[in-house]
CSV table of C-alpha atoms in Angstrom, one decimal:
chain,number,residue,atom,x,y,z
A,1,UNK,CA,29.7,14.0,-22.3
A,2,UNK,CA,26.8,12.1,-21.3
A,3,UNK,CA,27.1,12.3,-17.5
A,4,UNK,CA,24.0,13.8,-17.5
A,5,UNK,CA,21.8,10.2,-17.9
A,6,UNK,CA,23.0,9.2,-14.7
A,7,UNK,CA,22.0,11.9,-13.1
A,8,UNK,CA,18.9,11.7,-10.9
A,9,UNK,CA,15.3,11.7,-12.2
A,10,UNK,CA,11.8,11.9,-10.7
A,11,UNK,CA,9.9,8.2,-10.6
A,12,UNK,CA,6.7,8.1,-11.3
A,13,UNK,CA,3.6,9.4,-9.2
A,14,UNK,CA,2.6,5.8,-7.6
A,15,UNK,CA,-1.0,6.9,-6.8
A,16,UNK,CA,-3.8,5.1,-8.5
A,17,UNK,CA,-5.6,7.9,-9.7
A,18,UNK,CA,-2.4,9.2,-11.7
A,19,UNK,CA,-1.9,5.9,-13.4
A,20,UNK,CA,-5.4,6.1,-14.5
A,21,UNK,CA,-5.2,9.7,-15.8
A,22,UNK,CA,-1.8,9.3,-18.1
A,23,UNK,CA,-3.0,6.0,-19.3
A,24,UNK,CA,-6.2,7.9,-20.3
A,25,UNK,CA,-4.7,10.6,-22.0
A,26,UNK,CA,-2.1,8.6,-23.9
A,27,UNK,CA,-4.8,6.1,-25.3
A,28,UNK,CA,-6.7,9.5,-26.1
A,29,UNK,CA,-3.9,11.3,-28.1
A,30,UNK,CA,-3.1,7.7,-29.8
A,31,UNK,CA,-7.1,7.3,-31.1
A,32,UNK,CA,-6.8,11.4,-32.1
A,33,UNK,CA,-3.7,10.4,-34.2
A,34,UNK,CA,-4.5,7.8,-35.8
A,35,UNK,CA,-8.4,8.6,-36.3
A,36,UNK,CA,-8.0,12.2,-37.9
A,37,UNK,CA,-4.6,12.2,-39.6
A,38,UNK,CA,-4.7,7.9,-40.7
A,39,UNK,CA,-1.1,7.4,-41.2
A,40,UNK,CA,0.3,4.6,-42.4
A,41,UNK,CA,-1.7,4.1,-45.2
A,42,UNK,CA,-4.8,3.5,-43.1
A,43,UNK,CA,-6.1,6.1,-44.8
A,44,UNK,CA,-6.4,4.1,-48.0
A,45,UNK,CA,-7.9,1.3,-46.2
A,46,UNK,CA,-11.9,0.7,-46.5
A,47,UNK,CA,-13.9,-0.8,-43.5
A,48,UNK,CA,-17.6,0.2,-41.9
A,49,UNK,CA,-16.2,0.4,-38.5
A,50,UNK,CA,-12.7,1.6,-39.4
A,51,UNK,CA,-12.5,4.4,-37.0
A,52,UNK,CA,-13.9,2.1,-34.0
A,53,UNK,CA,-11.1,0.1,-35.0
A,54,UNK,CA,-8.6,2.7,-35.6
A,55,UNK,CA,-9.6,4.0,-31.9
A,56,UNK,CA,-9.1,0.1,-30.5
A,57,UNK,CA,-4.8,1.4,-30.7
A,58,UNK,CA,-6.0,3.7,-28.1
A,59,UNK,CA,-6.9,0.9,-25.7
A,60,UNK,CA,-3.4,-0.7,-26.2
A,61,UNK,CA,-1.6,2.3,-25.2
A,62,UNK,CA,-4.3,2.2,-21.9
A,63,UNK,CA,-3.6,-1.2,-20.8
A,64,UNK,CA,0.9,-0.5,-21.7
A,65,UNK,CA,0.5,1.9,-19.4
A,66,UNK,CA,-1.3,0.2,-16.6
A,67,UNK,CA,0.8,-2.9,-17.1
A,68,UNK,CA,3.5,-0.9,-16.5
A,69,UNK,CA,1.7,0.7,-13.2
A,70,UNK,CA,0.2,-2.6,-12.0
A,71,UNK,CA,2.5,-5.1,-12.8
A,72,UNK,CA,6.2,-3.7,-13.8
A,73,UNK,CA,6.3,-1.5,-10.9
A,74,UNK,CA,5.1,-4.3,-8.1
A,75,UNK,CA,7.3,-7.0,-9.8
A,76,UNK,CA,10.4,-4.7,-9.9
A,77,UNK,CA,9.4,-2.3,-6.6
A,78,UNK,CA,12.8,-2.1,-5.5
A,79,UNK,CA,14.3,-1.0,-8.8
A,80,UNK,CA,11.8,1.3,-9.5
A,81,UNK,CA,12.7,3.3,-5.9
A,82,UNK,CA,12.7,7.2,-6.4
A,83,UNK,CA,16.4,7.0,-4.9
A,84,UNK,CA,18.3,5.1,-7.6
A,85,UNK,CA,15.8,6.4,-10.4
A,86,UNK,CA,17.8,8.3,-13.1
A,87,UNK,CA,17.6,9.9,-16.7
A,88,UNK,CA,18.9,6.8,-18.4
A,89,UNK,CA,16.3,4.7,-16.6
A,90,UNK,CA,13.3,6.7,-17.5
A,91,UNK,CA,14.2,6.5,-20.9
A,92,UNK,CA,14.9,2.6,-21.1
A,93,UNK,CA,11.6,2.3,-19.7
A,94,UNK,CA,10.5,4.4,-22.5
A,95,UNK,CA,12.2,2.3,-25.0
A,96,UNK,CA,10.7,-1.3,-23.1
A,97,UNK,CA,6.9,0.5,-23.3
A,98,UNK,CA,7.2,0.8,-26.9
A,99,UNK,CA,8.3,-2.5,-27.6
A,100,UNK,CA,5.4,-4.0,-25.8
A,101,UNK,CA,3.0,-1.5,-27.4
A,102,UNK,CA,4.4,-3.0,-30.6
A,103,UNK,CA,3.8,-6.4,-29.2
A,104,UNK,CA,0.3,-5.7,-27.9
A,105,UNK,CA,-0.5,-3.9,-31.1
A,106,UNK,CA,0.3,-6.9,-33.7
A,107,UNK,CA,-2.0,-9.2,-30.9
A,108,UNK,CA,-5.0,-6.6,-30.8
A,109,UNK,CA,-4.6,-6.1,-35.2
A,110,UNK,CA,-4.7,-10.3,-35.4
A,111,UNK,CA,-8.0,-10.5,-33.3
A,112,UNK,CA,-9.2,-7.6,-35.2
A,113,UNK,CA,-8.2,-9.3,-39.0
A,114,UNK,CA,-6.1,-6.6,-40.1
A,115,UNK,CA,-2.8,-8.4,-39.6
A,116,UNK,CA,-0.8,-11.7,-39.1
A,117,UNK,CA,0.8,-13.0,-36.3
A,118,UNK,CA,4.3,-12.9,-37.1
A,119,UNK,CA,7.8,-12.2,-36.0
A,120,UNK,CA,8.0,-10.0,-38.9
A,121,UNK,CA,5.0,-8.3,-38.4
A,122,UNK,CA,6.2,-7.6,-34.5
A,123,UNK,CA,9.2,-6.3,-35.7
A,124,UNK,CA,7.7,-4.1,-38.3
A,125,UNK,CA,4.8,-2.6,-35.3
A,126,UNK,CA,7.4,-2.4,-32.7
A,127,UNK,CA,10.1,0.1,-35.2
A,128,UNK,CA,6.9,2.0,-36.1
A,129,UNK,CA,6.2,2.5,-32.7
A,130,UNK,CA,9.6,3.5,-32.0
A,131,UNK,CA,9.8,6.0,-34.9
A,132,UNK,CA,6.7,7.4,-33.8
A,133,UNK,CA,7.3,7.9,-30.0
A,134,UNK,CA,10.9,7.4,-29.3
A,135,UNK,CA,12.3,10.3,-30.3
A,136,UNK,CA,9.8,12.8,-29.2
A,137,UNK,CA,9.9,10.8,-25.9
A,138,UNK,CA,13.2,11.0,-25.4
A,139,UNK,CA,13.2,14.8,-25.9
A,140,UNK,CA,10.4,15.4,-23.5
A,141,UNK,CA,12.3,13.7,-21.2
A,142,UNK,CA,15.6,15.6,-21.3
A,143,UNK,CA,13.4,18.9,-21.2
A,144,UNK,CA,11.7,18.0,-18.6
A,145,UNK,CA,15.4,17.2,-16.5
A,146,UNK,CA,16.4,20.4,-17.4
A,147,UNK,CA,13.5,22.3,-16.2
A,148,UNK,CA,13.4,20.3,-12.9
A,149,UNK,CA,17.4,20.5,-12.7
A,150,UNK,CA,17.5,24.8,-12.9
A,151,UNK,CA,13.9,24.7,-10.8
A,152,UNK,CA,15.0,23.1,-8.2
A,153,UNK,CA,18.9,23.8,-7.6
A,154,UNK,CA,19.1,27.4,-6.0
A,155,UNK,CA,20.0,26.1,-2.6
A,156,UNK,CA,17.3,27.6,-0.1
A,157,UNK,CA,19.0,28.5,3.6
A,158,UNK,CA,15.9,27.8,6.1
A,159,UNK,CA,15.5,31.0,8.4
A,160,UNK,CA,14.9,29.0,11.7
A,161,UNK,CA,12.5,30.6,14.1
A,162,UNK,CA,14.2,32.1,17.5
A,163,UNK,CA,11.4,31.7,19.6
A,164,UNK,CA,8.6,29.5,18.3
A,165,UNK,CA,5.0,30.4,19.7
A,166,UNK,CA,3.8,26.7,21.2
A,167,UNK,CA,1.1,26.3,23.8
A,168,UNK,CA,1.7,24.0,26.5
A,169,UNK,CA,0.4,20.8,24.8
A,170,UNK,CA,2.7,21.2,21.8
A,171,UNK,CA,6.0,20.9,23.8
A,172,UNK,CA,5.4,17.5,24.3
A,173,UNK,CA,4.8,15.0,21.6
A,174,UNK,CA,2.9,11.2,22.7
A,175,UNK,CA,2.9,9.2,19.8
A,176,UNK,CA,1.0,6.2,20.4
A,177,UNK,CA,1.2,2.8,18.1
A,178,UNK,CA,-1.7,1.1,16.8
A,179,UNK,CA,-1.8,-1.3,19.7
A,180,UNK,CA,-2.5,1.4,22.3
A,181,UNK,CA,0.4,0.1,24.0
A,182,UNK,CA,3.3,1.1,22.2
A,183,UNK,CA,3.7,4.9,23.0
A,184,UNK,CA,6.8,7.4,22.5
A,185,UNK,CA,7.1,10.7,24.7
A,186,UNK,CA,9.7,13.5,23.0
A,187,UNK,CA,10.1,17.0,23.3
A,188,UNK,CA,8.6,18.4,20.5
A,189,UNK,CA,11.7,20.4,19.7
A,190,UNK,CA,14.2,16.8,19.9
A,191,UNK,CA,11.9,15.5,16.4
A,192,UNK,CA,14.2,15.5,13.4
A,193,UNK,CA,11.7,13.7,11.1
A,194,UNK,CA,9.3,10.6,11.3
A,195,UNK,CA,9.5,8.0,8.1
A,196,UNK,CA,6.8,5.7,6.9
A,197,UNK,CA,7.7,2.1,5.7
A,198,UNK,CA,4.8,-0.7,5.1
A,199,UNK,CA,2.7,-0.6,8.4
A,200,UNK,CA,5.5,0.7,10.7
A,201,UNK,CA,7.1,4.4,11.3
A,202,UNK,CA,10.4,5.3,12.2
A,203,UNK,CA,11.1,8.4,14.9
A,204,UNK,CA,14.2,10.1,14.5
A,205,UNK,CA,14.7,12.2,17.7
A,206,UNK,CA,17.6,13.6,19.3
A,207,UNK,CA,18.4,13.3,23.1
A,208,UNK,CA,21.5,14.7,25.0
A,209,UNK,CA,22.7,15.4,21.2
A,210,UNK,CA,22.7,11.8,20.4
A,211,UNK,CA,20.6,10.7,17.5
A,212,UNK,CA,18.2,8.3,18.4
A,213,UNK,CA,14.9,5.7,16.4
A,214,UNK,CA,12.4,4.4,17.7
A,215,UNK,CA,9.9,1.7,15.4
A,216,UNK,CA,6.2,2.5,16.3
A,217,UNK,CA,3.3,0.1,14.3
A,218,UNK,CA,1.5,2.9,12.8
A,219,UNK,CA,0.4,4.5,9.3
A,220,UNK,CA,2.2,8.1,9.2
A,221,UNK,CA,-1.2,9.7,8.6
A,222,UNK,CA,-2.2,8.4,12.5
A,223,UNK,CA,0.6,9.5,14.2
A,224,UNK,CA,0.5,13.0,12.2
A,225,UNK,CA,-2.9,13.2,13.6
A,226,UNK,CA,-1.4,13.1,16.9
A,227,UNK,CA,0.8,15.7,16.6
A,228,UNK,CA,-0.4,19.2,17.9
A,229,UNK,CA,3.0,21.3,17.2
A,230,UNK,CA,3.1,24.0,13.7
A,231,UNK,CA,6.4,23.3,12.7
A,232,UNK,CA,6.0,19.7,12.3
A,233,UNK,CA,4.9,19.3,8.8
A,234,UNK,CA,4.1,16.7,5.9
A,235,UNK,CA,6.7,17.3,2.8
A,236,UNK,CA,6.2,13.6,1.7
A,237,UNK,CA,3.5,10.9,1.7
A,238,UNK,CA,6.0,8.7,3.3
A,239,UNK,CA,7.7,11.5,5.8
A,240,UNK,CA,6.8,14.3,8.5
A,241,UNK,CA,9.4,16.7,9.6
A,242,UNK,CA,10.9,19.1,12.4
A,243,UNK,CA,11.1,22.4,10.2
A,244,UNK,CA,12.9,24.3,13.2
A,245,UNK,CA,15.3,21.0,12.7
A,246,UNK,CA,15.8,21.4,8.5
A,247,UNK,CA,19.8,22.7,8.6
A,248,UNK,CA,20.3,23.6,4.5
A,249,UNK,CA,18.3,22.3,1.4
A,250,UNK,CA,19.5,21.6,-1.8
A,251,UNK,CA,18.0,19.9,-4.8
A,252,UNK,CA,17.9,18.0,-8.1
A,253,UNK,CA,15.3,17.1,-10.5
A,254,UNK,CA,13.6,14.8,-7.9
A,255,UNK,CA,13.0,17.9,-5.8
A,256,UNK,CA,14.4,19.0,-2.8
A,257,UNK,CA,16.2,17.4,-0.1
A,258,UNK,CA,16.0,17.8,3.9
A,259,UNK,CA,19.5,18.2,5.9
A,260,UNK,CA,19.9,18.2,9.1
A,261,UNK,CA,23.1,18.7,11.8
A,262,UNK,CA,22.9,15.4,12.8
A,263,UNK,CA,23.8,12.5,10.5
A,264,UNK,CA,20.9,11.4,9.5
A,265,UNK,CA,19.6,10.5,5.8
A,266,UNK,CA,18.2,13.7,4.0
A,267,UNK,CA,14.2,13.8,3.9
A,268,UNK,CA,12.9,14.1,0.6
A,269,UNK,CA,10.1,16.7,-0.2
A,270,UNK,CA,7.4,15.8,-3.1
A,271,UNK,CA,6.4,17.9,-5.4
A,272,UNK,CA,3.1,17.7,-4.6
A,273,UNK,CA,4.5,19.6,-1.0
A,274,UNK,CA,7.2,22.1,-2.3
A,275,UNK,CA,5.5,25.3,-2.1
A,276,UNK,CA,3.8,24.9,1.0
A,277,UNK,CA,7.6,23.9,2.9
A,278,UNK,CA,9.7,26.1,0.8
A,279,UNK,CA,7.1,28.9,2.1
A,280,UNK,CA,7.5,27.2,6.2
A,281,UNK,CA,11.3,27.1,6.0
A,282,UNK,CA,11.3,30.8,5.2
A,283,UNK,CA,8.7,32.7,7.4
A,284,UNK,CA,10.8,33.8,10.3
Protein backbone atom coordinates (compact mmCIF):
# COMPACT_ATOMS: atom_id res chain seq x y z
CA UNK A 1 0.00 0.00 0.00
CA UNK A 2 2.77 2.17 0.72
CA UNK A 3 5.28 1.10 -1.92
CA UNK A 4 5.22 4.30 -3.10
CA UNK A 5 7.89 5.86 -0.14
CA UNK A 6 10.37 3.77 -1.46
CA UNK A 7 10.15 4.84 -4.52
CA UNK A 8 12.76 7.23 -5.95
CA UNK A 9 12.93 10.94 -5.14
CA UNK A 10 14.86 14.05 -6.35
CA UNK A 11 17.85 15.11 -3.64
CA UNK A 12 18.30 18.35 -3.18
CA UNK A 13 19.96 21.05 -5.60
CA UNK A 14 23.65 20.99 -3.99
CA UNK A 15 24.57 24.44 -5.46
CA UNK A 16 25.31 27.17 -2.98
CA UNK A 17 23.20 29.73 -4.36
CA UNK A 18 19.96 27.36 -3.97
CA UNK A 19 20.72 26.64 -0.29
CA UNK A 20 20.86 30.31 0.15
CA UNK A 21 17.54 31.05 -1.72
CA UNK A 22 15.22 28.28 0.20
CA UNK A 23 16.76 29.17 3.43
CA UNK A 24 15.78 32.81 2.55
CA UNK A 25 12.42 32.21 1.74
CA UNK A 26 11.62 29.79 4.50
CA UNK A 27 12.98 32.29 7.22
CA UNK A 28 10.85 34.91 5.18
CA UNK A 29 7.39 32.95 5.16
CA UNK A 30 8.17 32.05 9.05
CA UNK A 31 8.69 36.10 10.07
CA UNK A 32 5.28 36.76 7.69
CA UNK A 33 3.48 34.05 9.89
CA UNK A 34 4.25 34.80 12.93
CA UNK A 35 4.58 38.70 12.53
CA UNK A 36 0.95 39.39 10.85
CA UNK A 37 -1.19 36.51 12.08
CA UNK A 38 0.75 36.10 16.06
CA UNK A 39 -0.39 32.70 16.81
CA UNK A 40 0.14 31.10 19.70
CA UNK A 41 -1.01 33.64 21.90
CA UNK A 42 1.79 35.94 20.90
CA UNK A 43 -0.67 38.05 20.02
CA UNK A 44 -1.58 38.76 23.59
CA UNK A 45 1.90 39.28 24.56
CA UNK A 46 3.23 43.02 25.04
CA UNK A 47 6.96 44.00 24.22
CA UNK A 48 8.56 47.35 22.37
CA UNK A 49 10.41 45.27 19.96
CA UNK A 50 7.99 42.33 19.78
CA UNK A 51 7.87 42.05 16.06
CA UNK A 52 11.93 42.31 15.82
CA UNK A 53 11.64 39.48 18.02
CA UNK A 54 8.79 37.72 16.48
CA UNK A 55 10.91 38.00 13.04
CA UNK A 56 14.22 36.57 15.09
CA UNK A 57 12.07 32.74 14.33
CA UNK A 58 12.76 33.71 10.87
CA UNK A 59 16.56 33.45 11.38
CA UNK A 60 16.23 29.97 12.98
CA UNK A 61 14.55 28.54 10.12
CA UNK A 62 17.71 30.26 7.96
CA UNK A 63 20.40 28.76 9.87
CA UNK A 64 18.05 24.79 9.99
CA UNK A 65 18.26 25.05 6.70
CA UNK A 66 21.86 25.88 6.08
CA UNK A 67 22.84 23.43 8.73
CA UNK A 68 21.20 21.03 6.95
CA UNK A 69 23.10 22.23 3.54
CA UNK A 70 26.56 22.84 5.20
CA UNK A 71 26.84 20.37 7.68
CA UNK A 72 24.14 17.30 7.36
CA UNK A 73 24.79 16.93 3.74
CA UNK A 74 28.88 16.91 4.00
CA UNK A 75 28.77 14.75 7.25
CA UNK A 76 26.39 12.24 5.56
CA UNK A 77 27.50 12.79 1.56
CA UNK A 78 27.19 9.32 0.82
CA UNK A 79 23.64 8.92 2.13
CA UNK A 80 22.42 11.81 0.88
CA UNK A 81 23.46 10.50 -3.00
CA UNK A 82 20.67 11.31 -5.58
CA UNK A 83 20.74 7.39 -6.38
CA UNK A 84 19.48 5.92 -3.17
CA UNK A 85 17.33 9.15 -2.33
CA UNK A 86 13.64 8.17 -1.91
CA UNK A 87 10.12 9.57 -0.78
CA UNK A 88 10.53 8.16 2.68
CA UNK A 89 13.87 9.77 2.99
CA UNK A 90 12.90 13.27 2.07
CA UNK A 91 10.27 13.14 4.43
CA UNK A 92 12.38 11.84 7.61
CA UNK A 93 14.51 14.58 6.78
CA UNK A 94 11.54 16.74 7.01
CA UNK A 95 10.56 15.30 10.29
CA UNK A 96 14.63 15.59 11.73
CA UNK A 97 14.47 19.60 10.37
CA UNK A 98 11.65 20.18 12.55
CA UNK A 99 12.91 18.72 15.50
CA UNK A 100 15.97 20.80 15.35
CA UNK A 101 13.97 23.95 14.54
CA UNK A 102 12.19 23.14 17.74
CA UNK A 103 15.54 22.74 19.46
CA UNK A 104 17.09 25.93 17.96
CA UNK A 105 13.82 27.72 18.66
CA UNK A 106 13.66 26.99 22.64
CA UNK A 107 17.82 28.17 22.52
CA UNK A 108 17.07 31.45 20.43
CA UNK A 109 13.50 32.24 22.90
CA UNK A 110 16.02 31.65 26.29
CA UNK A 111 18.63 34.24 25.00
CA UNK A 112 15.78 36.40 24.03
CA UNK A 113 13.87 36.02 27.81
CA UNK A 114 10.74 34.70 26.51
CA UNK A 115 11.24 31.14 27.64
CA UNK A 116 13.07 28.51 29.82
CA UNK A 117 15.49 26.12 28.96
CA UNK A 118 13.81 22.92 29.46
CA UNK A 119 13.18 19.51 28.35
CA UNK A 120 9.59 20.34 28.59
CA UNK A 121 9.81 23.45 26.89
CA UNK A 122 11.76 21.52 23.82
CA UNK A 123 9.26 19.09 23.71
CA UNK A 124 6.35 21.59 23.73
CA UNK A 125 8.52 23.92 20.58
CA UNK A 126 9.45 20.79 18.77
CA UNK A 127 5.28 19.26 18.59
CA UNK A 128 4.37 22.91 17.67
CA UNK A 129 6.71 22.89 15.10
CA UNK A 130 5.52 19.65 13.93
CA UNK A 131 1.88 20.56 13.93
CA UNK A 132 2.64 23.46 12.04
CA UNK A 133 4.90 22.14 9.26
CA UNK A 134 4.66 18.48 9.22
CA UNK A 135 1.63 17.89 7.71
CA UNK A 136 1.61 20.39 5.03
CA UNK A 137 5.24 19.21 4.36
CA UNK A 138 4.50 15.94 3.96
CA UNK A 139 1.73 16.76 1.48
CA UNK A 140 3.86 19.00 -0.59
CA UNK A 141 6.11 16.29 -0.82
CA UNK A 142 3.82 13.56 -2.12
CA UNK A 143 2.39 16.23 -4.73
CA UNK A 144 5.38 17.03 -5.76
CA UNK A 145 6.29 12.90 -6.46
CA UNK A 146 3.27 12.68 -8.30
CA UNK A 147 3.91 15.57 -10.55
CA UNK A 148 7.52 14.50 -11.23
CA UNK A 149 6.35 10.67 -11.47
CA UNK A 150 3.49 11.41 -14.55
CA UNK A 151 6.07 14.29 -15.95
CA UNK A 152 8.65 12.34 -16.43
CA UNK A 153 7.52 8.62 -17.23
CA UNK A 154 6.29 8.75 -21.04
CA UNK A 155 9.25 6.82 -22.22
CA UNK A 156 10.99 9.11 -25.04
CA UNK A 157 12.51 6.76 -28.11
CA UNK A 158 15.66 8.99 -29.26
CA UNK A 159 15.41 9.37 -33.24
CA UNK A 160 19.17 8.83 -33.88
CA UNK A 161 20.63 10.83 -36.71
CA UNK A 162 21.64 8.75 -40.11
CA UNK A 163 24.17 10.86 -41.24
CA UNK A 164 25.52 13.42 -38.73
CA UNK A 165 26.96 16.68 -40.38
CA UNK A 166 30.67 16.83 -38.65
CA UNK A 167 33.65 18.70 -40.08
CA UNK A 168 36.84 17.11 -40.13
CA UNK A 169 38.03 18.15 -36.65
CA UNK A 170 35.00 16.75 -34.90
CA UNK A 171 35.60 13.09 -35.94
CA UNK A 172 38.24 12.96 -33.69
CA UNK A 173 38.08 13.69 -30.10
CA UNK A 174 41.91 14.62 -27.95
CA UNK A 175 41.06 14.95 -24.48
CA UNK A 176 43.94 16.05 -22.72
CA UNK A 177 44.37 15.78 -18.70
CA UNK A 178 45.38 18.53 -16.55
CA UNK A 179 49.01 17.51 -16.68
CA UNK A 180 49.34 18.08 -20.37
CA UNK A 181 50.60 14.70 -20.48
CA UNK A 182 47.79 12.53 -19.99
CA UNK A 183 45.82 12.59 -23.39
CA UNK A 184 43.05 10.25 -24.88
CA UNK A 185 42.39 9.96 -28.84
CA UNK A 186 38.67 8.38 -29.75
CA UNK A 187 36.48 8.59 -32.60
CA UNK A 188 34.05 10.91 -31.88
CA UNK A 189 31.30 8.52 -32.68
CA UNK A 190 32.97 5.44 -30.10
CA UNK A 191 32.01 8.26 -26.84
CA UNK A 192 29.14 6.74 -24.86
CA UNK A 193 29.37 9.30 -22.05
CA UNK A 194 32.19 11.03 -19.95
CA UNK A 195 31.48 11.11 -15.77
CA UNK A 196 32.86 13.57 -13.32
CA UNK A 197 33.98 12.33 -9.82
CA UNK A 198 36.24 14.72 -7.39
CA UNK A 199 39.13 15.99 -9.66
CA UNK A 200 39.19 13.03 -12.10
CA UNK A 201 36.76 12.02 -15.21
CA UNK A 202 35.85 8.78 -16.46
CA UNK A 203 35.68 8.10 -20.55
CA UNK A 204 33.36 5.48 -21.52
CA UNK A 205 34.12 4.67 -25.19
CA UNK A 206 33.63 1.80 -27.27
CA UNK A 207 36.27 0.09 -29.48
CA UNK A 208 35.86 -3.15 -31.74
CA UNK A 209 32.31 -3.20 -29.70
CA UNK A 210 34.04 -3.67 -26.51
CA UNK A 211 33.23 -1.16 -23.81
CA UNK A 212 36.15 0.49 -22.68
CA UNK A 213 37.35 3.63 -19.45
CA UNK A 214 39.79 5.48 -19.32
CA UNK A 215 40.60 7.95 -15.88
CA UNK A 216 41.75 11.41 -17.13
CA UNK A 217 42.77 14.19 -14.10
CA UNK A 218 40.43 16.78 -15.26
CA UNK A 219 37.23 18.88 -14.13
CA UNK A 220 34.35 17.89 -16.79
CA UNK A 221 33.95 21.52 -17.67
CA UNK A 222 37.82 21.35 -19.19
CA UNK A 223 37.49 18.44 -21.13
CA UNK A 224 33.87 19.64 -22.51
CA UNK A 225 35.81 22.58 -23.63
CA UNK A 226 37.80 20.38 -25.70
CA UNK A 227 35.22 18.84 -27.39
CA UNK A 228 34.29 20.31 -30.92
CA UNK A 229 31.50 17.52 -31.95
CA UNK A 230 27.21 18.84 -31.70
CA UNK A 231 26.08 15.73 -30.44
CA UNK A 232 28.07 15.58 -27.45
CA UNK A 233 26.16 17.34 -24.87
CA UNK A 234 25.99 18.36 -21.02
CA UNK A 235 22.65 16.69 -19.43
CA UNK A 236 24.34 16.73 -15.91
CA UNK A 237 26.82 18.92 -13.92
CA UNK A 238 28.58 15.71 -13.26
CA UNK A 239 28.13 14.03 -17.02
CA UNK A 240 28.57 14.72 -20.90
CA UNK A 241 27.08 12.42 -23.30
CA UNK A 242 27.09 10.79 -27.00
CA UNK A 243 23.43 11.71 -27.99
CA UNK A 244 23.79 9.55 -31.37
CA UNK A 245 24.84 6.83 -28.49
CA UNK A 246 21.48 7.38 -26.06
CA UNK A 247 19.48 3.84 -27.04
CA UNK A 248 15.84 4.40 -24.98
CA UNK A 249 15.01 6.81 -22.03
CA UNK A 250 12.84 6.31 -19.38
CA UNK A 251 12.18 8.12 -16.14
CA UNK A 252 11.06 8.64 -12.59
CA UNK A 253 10.70 11.60 -10.29
CA UNK A 254 14.49 12.17 -10.35
CA UNK A 255 14.27 12.78 -14.10
CA UNK A 256 15.26 10.99 -16.88
CA UNK A 257 17.67 8.31 -17.42
CA UNK A 258 20.34 7.60 -20.37
CA UNK A 259 20.52 3.89 -21.85
CA UNK A 260 22.69 2.73 -24.02
CA UNK A 261 23.41 -0.82 -26.04
CA UNK A 262 26.23 -1.50 -24.26
CA UNK A 263 26.19 -2.27 -20.53
CA UNK A 264 26.96 0.50 -19.08
CA UNK A 265 25.35 2.45 -15.99
CA UNK A 266 22.39 4.78 -17.24
CA UNK A 267 23.44 8.61 -17.33
CA UNK A 268 21.23 10.76 -15.44
CA UNK A 269 19.82 14.04 -16.90
CA UNK A 270 19.11 17.16 -14.36
CA UNK A 271 16.49 18.98 -14.46
CA UNK A 272 18.07 21.94 -14.91
CA UNK A 273 19.07 20.06 -18.72
CA UNK A 274 15.76 18.29 -19.65
CA UNK A 275 14.43 20.44 -22.27
CA UNK A 276 17.36 21.20 -24.01
CA UNK A 277 18.30 17.01 -24.42
CA UNK A 278 14.69 15.88 -24.68
CA UNK A 279 14.61 18.53 -27.69
CA UNK A 280 18.51 16.93 -29.09
CA UNK A 281 17.36 13.30 -28.75
CA UNK A 282 14.44 14.15 -31.02
CA UNK A 283 15.62 16.49 -34.02
CA UNK A 284 16.36 13.92 -36.65
Amino acid sequence: MFSFLAQPYPARDPRFSKAILQALLSGFLIAFILIVFQPFGSYNWQHPYKNVILGGFGLVAVVVNLTDFFITQKLFKPYFAEHSWTVWKEILRNMAGFILAGFLCVVYGYFAGLMPFSLMQVTYMVAVCFMVGAFPATILILLNYAYLSHKYSAPIQPVPQSQPIVTPDETTLTLVAENEKDTLTIPAESLLYIAASDNYCTVFYTEDDKLNKTLLRSSLSRLESQINYSRIVRCHRSYLVNLDKVSSVSGNAQGYKLYFDVAVEPVPVSRSYNTVVKEQLLVC
